[in-house]
Coordinates of C-alpha atoms in Angstrom, one line a residue:
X283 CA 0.0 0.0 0.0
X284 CA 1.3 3.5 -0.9
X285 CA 1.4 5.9 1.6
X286 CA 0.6 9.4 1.8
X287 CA 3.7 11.1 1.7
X288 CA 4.6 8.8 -1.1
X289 CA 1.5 9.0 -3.0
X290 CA 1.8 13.0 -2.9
X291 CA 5.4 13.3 -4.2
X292 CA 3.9 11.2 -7.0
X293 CA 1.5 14.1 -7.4
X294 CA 4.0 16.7 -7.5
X295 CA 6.3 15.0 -9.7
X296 CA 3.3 14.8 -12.4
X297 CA 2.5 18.2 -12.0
X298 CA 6.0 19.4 -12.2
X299 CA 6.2 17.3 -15.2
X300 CA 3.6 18.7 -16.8
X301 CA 4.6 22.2 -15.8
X302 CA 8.1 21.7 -17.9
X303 CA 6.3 20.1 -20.6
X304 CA 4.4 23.3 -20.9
X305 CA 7.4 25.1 -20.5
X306 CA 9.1 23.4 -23.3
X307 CA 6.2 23.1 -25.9
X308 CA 4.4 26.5 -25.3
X309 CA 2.8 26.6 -28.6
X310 CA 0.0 25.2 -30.4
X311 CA -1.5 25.0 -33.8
X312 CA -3.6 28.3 -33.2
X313 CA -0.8 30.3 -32.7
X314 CA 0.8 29.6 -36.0
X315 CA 0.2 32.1 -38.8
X316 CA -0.7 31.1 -41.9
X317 CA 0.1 32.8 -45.2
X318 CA -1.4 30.6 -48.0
X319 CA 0.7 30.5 -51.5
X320 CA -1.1 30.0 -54.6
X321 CA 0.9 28.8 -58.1
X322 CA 0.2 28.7 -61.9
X323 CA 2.0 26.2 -64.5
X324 CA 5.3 27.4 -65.6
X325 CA 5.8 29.2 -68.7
X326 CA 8.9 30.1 -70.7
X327 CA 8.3 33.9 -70.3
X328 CA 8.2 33.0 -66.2
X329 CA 11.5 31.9 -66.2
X330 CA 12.9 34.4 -68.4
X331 CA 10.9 36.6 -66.0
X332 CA 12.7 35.3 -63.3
X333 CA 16.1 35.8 -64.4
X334 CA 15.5 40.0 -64.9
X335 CA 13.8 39.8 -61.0
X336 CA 17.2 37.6 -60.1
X337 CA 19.2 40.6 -62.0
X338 CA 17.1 43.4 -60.5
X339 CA 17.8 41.6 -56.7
X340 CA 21.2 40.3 -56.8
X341 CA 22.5 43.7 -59.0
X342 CA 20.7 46.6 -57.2
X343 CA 23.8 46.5 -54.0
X344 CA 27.0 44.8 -55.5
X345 CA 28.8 46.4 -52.7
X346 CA 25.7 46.9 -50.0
X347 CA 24.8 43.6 -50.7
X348 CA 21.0 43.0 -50.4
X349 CA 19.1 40.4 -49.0
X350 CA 16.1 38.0 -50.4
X351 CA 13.0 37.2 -47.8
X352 CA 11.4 34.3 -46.7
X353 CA 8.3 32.8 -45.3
X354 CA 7.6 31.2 -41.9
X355 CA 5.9 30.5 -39.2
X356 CA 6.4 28.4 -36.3
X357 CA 3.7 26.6 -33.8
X358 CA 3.7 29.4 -31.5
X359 CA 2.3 32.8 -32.4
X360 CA 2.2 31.8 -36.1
X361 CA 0.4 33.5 -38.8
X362 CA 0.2 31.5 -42.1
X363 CA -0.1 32.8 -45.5
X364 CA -1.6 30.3 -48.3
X365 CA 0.6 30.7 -51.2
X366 CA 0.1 30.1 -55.1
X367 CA 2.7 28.2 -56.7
X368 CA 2.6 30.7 -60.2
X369 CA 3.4 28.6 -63.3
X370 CA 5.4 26.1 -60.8
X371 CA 8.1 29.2 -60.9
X372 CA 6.7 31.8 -59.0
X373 CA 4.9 31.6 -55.6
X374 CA 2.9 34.1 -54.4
X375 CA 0.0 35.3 -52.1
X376 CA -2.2 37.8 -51.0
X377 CA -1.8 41.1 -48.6
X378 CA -3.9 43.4 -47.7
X379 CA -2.5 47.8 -47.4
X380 CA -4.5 49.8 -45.4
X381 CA -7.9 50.3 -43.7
X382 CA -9.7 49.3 -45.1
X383 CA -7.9 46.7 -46.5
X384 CA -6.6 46.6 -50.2
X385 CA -5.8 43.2 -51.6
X386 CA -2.6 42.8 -53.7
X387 CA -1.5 39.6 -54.6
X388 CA 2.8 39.9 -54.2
X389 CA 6.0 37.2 -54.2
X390 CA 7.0 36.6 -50.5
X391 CA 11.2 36.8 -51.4
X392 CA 14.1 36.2 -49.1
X393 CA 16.4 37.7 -51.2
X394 CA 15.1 41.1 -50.8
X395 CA 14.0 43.3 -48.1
X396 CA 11.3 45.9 -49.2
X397 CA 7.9 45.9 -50.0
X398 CA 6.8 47.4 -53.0
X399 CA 4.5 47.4 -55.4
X400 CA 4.0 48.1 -59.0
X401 CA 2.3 50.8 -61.0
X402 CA 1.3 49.4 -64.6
X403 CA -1.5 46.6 -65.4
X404 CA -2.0 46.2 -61.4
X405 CA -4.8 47.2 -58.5
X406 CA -2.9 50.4 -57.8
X407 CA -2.6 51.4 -53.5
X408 CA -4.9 54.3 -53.3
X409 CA -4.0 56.2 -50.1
X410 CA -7.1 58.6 -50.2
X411 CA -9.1 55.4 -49.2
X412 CA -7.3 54.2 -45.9
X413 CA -7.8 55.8 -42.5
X414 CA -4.2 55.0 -41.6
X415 CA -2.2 56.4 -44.2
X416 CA 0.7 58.0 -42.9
X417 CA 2.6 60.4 -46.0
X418 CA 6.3 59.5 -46.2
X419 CA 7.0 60.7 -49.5
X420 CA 11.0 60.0 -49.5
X421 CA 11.8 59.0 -53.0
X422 CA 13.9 55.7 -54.3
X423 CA 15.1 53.9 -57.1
X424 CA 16.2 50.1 -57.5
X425 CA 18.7 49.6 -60.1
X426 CA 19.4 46.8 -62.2
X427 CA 21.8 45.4 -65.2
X428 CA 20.0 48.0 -67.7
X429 CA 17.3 49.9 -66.0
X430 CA 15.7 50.7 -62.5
X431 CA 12.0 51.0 -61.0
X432 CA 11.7 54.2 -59.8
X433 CA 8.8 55.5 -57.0
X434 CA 8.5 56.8 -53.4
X435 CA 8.2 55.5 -49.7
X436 CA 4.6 55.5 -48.1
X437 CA 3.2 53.8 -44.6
X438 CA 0.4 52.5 -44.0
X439 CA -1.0 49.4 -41.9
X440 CA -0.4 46.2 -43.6
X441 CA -1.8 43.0 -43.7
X442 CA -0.4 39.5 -43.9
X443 CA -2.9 36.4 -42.3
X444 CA -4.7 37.5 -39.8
X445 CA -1.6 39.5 -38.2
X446 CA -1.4 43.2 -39.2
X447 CA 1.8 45.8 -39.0
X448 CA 1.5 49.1 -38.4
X449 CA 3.2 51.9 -40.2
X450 CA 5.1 49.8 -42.2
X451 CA 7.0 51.6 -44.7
X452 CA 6.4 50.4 -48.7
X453 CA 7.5 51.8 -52.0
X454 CA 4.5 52.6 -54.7
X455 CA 6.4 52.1 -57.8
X456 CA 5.8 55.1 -60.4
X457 CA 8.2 53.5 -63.3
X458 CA 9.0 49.9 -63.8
X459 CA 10.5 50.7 -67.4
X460 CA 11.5 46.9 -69.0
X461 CA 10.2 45.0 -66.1
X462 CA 6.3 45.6 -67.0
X463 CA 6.2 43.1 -68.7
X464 CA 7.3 40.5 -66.6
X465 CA 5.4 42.4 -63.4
X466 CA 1.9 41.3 -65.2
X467 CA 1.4 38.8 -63.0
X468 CA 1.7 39.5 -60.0
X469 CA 1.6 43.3 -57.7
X470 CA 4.5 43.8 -56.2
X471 CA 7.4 42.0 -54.1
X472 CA 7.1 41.2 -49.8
X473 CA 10.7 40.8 -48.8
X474 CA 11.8 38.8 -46.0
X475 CA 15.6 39.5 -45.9
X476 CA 17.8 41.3 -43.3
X477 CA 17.2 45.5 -43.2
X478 CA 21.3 45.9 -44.3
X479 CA 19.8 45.5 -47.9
X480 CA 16.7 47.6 -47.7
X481 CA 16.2 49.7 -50.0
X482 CA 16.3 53.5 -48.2
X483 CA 17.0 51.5 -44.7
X484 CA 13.3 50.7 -44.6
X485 CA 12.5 48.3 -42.1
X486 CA 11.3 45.2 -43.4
X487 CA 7.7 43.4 -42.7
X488 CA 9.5 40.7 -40.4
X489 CA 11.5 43.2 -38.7
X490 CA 8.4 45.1 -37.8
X491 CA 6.2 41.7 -37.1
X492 CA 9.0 40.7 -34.2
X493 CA 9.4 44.4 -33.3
X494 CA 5.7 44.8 -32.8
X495 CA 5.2 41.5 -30.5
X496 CA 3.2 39.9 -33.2
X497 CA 5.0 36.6 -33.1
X498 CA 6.4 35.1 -30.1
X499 CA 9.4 33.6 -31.8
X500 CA 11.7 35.0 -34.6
X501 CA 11.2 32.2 -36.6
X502 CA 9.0 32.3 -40.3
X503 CA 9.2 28.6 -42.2
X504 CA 8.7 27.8 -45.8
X505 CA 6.4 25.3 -47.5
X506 CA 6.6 25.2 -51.0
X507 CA 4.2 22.7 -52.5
X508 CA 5.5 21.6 -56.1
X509 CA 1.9 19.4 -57.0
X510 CA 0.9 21.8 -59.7
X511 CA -2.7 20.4 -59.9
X512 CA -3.3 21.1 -55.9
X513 CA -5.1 23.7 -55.1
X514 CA -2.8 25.1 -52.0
X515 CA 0.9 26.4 -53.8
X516 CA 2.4 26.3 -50.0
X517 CA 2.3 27.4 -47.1
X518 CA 4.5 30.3 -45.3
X519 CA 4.4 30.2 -41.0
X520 CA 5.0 33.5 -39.0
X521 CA 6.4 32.9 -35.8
X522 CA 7.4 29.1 -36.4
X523 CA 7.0 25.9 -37.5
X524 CA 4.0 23.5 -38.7
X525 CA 5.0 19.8 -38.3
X526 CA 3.0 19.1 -40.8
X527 CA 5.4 20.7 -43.6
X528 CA 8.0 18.3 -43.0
X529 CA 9.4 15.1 -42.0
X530 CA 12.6 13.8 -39.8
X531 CA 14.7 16.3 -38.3
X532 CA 16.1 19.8 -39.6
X533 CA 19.7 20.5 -40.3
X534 CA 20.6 24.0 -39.0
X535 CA 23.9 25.7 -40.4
X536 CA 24.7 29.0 -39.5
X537 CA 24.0 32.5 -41.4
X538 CA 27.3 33.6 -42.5
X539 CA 26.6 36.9 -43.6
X540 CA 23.7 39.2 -42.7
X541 CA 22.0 40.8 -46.1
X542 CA 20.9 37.8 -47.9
X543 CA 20.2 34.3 -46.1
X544 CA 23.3 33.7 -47.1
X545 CA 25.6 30.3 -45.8
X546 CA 28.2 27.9 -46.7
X547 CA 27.8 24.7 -48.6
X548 CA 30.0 21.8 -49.4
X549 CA 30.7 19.6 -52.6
X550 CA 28.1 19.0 -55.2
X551 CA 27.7 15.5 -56.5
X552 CA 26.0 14.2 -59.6
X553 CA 25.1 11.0 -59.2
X554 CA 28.4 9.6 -57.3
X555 CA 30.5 12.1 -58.9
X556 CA 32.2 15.0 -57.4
X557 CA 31.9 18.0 -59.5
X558 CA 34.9 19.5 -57.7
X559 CA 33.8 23.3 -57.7
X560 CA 32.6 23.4 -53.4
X561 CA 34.8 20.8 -52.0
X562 CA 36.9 24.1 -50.2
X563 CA 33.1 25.4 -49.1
X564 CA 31.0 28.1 -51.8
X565 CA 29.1 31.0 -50.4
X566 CA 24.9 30.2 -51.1
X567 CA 21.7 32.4 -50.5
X568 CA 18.3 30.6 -49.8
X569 CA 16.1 32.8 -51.8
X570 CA 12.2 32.1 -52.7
X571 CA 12.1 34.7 -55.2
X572 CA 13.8 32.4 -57.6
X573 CA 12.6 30.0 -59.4
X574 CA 15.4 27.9 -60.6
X575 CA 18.9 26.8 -59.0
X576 CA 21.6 29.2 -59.9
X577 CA 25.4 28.9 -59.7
X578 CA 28.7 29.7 -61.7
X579 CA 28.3 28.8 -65.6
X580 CA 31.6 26.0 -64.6
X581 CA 29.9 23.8 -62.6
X582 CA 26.4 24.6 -63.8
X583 CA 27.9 23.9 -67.3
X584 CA 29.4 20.0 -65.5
X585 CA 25.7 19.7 -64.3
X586 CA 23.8 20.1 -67.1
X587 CA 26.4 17.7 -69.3
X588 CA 26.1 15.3 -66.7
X589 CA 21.6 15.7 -66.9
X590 CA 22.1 15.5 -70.5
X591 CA 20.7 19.1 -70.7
X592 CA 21.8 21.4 -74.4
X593 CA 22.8 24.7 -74.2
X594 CA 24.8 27.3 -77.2
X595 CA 28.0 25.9 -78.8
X596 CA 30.4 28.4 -77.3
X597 CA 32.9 28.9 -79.8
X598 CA 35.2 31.3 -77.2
X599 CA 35.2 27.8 -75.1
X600 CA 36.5 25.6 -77.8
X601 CA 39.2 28.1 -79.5
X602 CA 40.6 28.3 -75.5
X603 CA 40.4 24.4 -75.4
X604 CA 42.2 24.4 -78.9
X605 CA 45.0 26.6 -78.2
X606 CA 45.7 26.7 -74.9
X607 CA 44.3 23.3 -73.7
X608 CA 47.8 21.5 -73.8
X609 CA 49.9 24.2 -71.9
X610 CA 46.7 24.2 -69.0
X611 CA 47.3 20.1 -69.1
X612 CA 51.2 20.6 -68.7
X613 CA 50.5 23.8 -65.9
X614 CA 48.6 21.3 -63.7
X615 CA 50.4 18.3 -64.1
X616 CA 53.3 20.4 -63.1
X617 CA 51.3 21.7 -60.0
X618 CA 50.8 25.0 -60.6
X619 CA 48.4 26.3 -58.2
X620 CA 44.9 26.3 -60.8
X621 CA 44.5 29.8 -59.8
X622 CA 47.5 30.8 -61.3
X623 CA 47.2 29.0 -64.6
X624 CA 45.4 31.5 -66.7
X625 CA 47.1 34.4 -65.1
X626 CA 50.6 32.3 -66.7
X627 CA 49.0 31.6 -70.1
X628 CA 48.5 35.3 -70.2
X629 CA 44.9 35.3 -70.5
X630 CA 43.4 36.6 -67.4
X631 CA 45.8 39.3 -66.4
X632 CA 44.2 42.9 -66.4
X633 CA 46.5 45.7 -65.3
X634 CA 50.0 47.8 -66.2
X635 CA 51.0 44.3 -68.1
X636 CA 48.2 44.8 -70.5
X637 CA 46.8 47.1 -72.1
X638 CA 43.6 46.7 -73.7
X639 CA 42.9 48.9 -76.7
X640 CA 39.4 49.3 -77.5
X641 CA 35.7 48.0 -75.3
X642 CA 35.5 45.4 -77.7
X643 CA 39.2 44.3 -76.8
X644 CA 38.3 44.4 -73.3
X645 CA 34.8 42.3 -73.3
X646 CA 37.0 39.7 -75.6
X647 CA 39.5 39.5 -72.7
X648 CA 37.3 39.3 -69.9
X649 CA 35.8 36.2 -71.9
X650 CA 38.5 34.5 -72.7
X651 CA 39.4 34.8 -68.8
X652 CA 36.3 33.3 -67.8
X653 CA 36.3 30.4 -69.9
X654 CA 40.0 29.7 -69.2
X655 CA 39.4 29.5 -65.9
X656 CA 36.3 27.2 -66.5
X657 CA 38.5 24.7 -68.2
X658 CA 41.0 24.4 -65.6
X659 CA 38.5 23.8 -63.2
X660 CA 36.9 20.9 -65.8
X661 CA 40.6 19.9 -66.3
X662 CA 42.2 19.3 -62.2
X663 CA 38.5 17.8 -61.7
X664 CA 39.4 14.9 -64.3
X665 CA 42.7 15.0 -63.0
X666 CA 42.2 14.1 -60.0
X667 CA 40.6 11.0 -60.9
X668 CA 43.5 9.9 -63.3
X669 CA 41.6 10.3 -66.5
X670 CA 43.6 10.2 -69.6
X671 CA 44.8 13.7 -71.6
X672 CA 42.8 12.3 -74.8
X673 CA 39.3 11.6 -72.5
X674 CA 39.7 14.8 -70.1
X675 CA 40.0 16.9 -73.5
X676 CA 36.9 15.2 -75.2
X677 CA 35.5 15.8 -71.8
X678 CA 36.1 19.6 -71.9
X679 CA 34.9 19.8 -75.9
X680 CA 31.5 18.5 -74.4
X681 CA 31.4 21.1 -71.6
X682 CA 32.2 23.5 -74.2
X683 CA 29.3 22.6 -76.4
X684 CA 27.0 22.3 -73.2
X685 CA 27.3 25.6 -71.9
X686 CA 24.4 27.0 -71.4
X687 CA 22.6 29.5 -73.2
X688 CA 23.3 33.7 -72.6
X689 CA 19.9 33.3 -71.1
X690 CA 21.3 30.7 -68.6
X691 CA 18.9 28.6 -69.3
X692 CA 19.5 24.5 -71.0
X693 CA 16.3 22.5 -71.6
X694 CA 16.5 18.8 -72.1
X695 CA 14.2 15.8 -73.5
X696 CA 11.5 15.2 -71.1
X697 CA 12.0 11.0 -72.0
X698 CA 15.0 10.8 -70.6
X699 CA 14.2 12.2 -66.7
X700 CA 13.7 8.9 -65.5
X701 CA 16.9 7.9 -66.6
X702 CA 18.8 11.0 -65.4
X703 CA 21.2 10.9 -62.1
X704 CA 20.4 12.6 -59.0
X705 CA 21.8 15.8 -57.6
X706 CA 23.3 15.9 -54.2
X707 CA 24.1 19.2 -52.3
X708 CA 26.2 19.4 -48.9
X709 CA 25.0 21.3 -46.3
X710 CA 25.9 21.1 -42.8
X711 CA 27.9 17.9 -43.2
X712 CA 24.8 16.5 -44.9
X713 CA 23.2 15.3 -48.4
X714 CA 20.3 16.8 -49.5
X715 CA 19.2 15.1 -53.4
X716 CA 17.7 16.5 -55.9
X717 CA 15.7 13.9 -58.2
X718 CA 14.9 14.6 -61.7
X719 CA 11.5 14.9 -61.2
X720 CA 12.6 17.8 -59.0
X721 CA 14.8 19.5 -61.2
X722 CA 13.3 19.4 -64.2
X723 CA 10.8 21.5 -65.5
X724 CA 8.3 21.5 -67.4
X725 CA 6.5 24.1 -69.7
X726 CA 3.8 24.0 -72.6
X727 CA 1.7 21.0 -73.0
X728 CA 1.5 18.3 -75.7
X729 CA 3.4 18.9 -78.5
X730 CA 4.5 22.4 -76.9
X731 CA 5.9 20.5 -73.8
X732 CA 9.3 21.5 -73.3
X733 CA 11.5 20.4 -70.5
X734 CA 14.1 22.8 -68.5
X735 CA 16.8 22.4 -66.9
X736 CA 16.8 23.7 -62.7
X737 CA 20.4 24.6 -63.1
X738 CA 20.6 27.6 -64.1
X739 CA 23.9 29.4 -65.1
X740 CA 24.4 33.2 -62.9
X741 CA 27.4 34.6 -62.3
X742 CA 27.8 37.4 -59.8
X743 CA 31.0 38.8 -59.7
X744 CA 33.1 40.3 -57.1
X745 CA 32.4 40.9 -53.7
X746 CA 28.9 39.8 -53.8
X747 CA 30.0 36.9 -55.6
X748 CA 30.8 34.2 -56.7
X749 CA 27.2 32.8 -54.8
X750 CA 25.2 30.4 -55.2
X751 CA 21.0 31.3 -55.3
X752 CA 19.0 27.8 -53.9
X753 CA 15.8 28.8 -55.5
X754 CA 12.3 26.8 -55.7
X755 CA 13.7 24.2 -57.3
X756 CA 15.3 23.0 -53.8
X757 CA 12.9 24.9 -51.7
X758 CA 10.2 22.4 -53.0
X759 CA 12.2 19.5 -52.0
X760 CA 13.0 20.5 -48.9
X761 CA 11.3 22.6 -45.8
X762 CA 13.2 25.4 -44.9
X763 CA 13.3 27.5 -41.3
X764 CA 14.4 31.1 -41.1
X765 CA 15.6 31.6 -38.2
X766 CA 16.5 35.2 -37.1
X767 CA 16.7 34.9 -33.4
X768 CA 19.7 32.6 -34.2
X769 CA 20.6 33.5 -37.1
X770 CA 19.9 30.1 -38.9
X771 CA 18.6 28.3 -41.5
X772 CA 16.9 25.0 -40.9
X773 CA 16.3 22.1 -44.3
X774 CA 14.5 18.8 -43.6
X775 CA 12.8 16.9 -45.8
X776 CA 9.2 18.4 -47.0
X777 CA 5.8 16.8 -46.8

């Protein structure tokens, strides 16, 4: 028989139990917030599309350095925004501006940091009609490779779910010049990123959402749902994570640099095969606003040989390969560092030793740099694995001929995916696969179907660069956690 005493520390070691149990779950399904995304089915001009917004992003602060949002949510305090997946490429959802409330359907980006919206072809913001409109009137303009979107700051109340920011600072675009096309379908761009990219310092939706006491953890998650024919595109989660979006465990790695979501990753592999290029660690962003993969054209160009994926015949390439491929060959074997080999060959060496004569002399140069320093990288990867001179160089001819195209862009036939290899990224000491049913994709229908390659070729120079931008393609694949608190970012495998 148990005796009092006895039976009553029982009591209070259930209770206390309970207590930390509580203390160590505080959150529940109703305090997650919800953004829902909604998508369309992919279209070439979406992905051309995509590449200007990429430009426009990653171009605007080569030096500043800006950063591209994300969506989350966690299980306590959350908001949720249903998203649509738009043509598979672009996911987006819908905000309200002011009071009363304005609807505008916009791309939740981490890899930017204002809110803005456009002017052309759109429900345009009309200030006149909200109670809390607050006249800011600063002016700003976002540049990119060959124009800018011009317009001016306003405040207002905005919101996102059923949480809503006050006096949050927006841009109403008043010129959008070569991107109104592309801006047809959609109203403007939330971004999630860090406020040391903001556009006029503006502080961004999260920052205020956090500020404001609207979440109780700094923590937004991303669900992006790649099922074309569902109804829901995704889900975003203010505030932390649903564990419904995902499955096992997350893999955290640490933000390296504040701006974009930016971190380290390891080596790529295709299939079982090293491509070489990360094995020292490359510098990657996580960034929703993009719809494909995107890395340097040397190992995007070993990826897409690899896939079986067709790009331009670059002639440059092959005239390097041609006259220079031996003495690269003899440089290596020789172990010169494969930095240094296209500085020795003369052909990337810009200062008081050479003098360029004309633009054209210049832009010849600069490519004949870049692809020799492509093909020593295609050259010490075959090396290393004790290929012969005659297969590493018929090796480098296909490269040459599978670069992609000045779009960046390769397509591929659709009836070979299921016999295509997998790709595998490092990240935190751990693989995270791609399948070809998740990189490729596809556009048109019937005999318009056309197949594209995820791996798309963007090279950002100097200091931004070189980076790697993990779009949707990998965001589909895999639930991602932004977490700002501790400066994180969290991968596991998505529902």
């Amino acid at each position: 028989m148990v005796s009092c005493e006895t039976r009553n520390k029982l009591i209070h070691q259930v209770i206390s139990f309970c207590f930390l149990a509580i203390l160590l779950h505080p959150t529940t399904s109703s305090d997650l917030f919800r953004v829902g995304l909604k998508k369309r089915r992919l279209e070439l001009d979406d992905i051309r599309a995509s590449r200007v917004i990429r430009k426009l992003k990653h171009s605007q602060h080569l030096t500043n350095y800006p950063s591209f949002a994300t969506l989350g949510g966690d299980s306590s305090n959350q908001d949720q925004v249903i998203l649509k997946n738009y043509l598979d490429a672009q996911y987006y959802g819908v905000i309200g501006i002011g009071t009363p409330s304005q609807e505008f359907e916009v791309i939740f980006d981490t890899g930017s940091s204002n809110l803005w919206l456009a002017c052309y072809l759109h429900p345009k913001y009309k200030s006149t009609k909200s109670k809390t409109y607050i006249k800011n009137g600063k002016t700003c303009t976002i540049t990119y490779g060959s124009g800018s979107i011009s317009g001016f700051f306003s405040e207002d109340n905005v919101k996102v779910g059923d949480l809503v920011v006050k006096n949050q600072e927006f841009i109403e675009a008043t010129r959008e010049g070569s991107l109104t096309f592309l801006l047809a379908k959609f109203d403007g761009l939330l971004g999630l990123g860090f406020q040391e990219i903001s556009v006029g310092n503006a502080v961004p939706v999260w920052y205020n959402m956090v500020d404001q006491g609207l979440v109780r953890e700094k923590v937004f998650s991303f669900w992006l749902n790649r099922d074309t024919e569902a109804e829901v595109g995704g889900e975003i989660v203010f505030g932390g994570v649903d564990p419904a979006h995902f499955k096992g465990k997350h893999t955290y790695v640490p933000v390296t640099r504040k701006g974009y979501w930016q971190f380290n990753m390891g080596d790529i592999f295709v299939g079982n095969n090293s491509t070489g290029f990360c094995e020292q660690g490359c510098d990657a962003i996580m960034d929703s606003g993009t719809s494909l993969l995107a890395g340097p054209t040397t190992v995007i160009a070993q990826i897409n040989h690899a896939i079986g994926a067709e790009g331009i015949v670059s002639a440059e390439c092959k005239d390097v390969v041609s006259q220079y491929g031996e003495m690269i060959w003899d440089l290596l074997v020789s172990k010169v560092l494969p930095r240094q080999v296209c500085k020795e060959l003369g052909l990337c060496v810009f200062g008081q030793e050479t003098i360029i004569k004309t633009v054209g002399d210049k832009e010849r140069s600069s490519v004949l740099c870049e692809v020799c320093e492509m093909a020593v990288v295609w050259v010490q990867t075959k090396l290393k694995v004790n290929e012969t001179k005659e297969k590493v160089f018929e090796y480098v001819n296909q490269l040459c001929e599978r670069l992609p195209s000045p779009a960046g862009e390769s397509i591929i036939n659709c009836n070979n995916i299921k016999n295509m290899p997998n790709v595998t990224f490092t990240i935190g000491d751990n693989p995270f696969s791609l399948s070809p049913q998740q990189y490729i994709l596809k556009t048109g229908g019937g005999y318009a179907e056309m197949c594209i390659s995820g791996f798309s070729a963007f090279d950002l120079p100097p200091p931004t660069g070189p980076l790697w931008i993990i779009g949707d393609v990998f965001m589909g694949a895999y639930h991602t956690v932004f977490d700002s608190g501790n400066l994180q970012i969290g991968i596991a495998e998505a529902t």
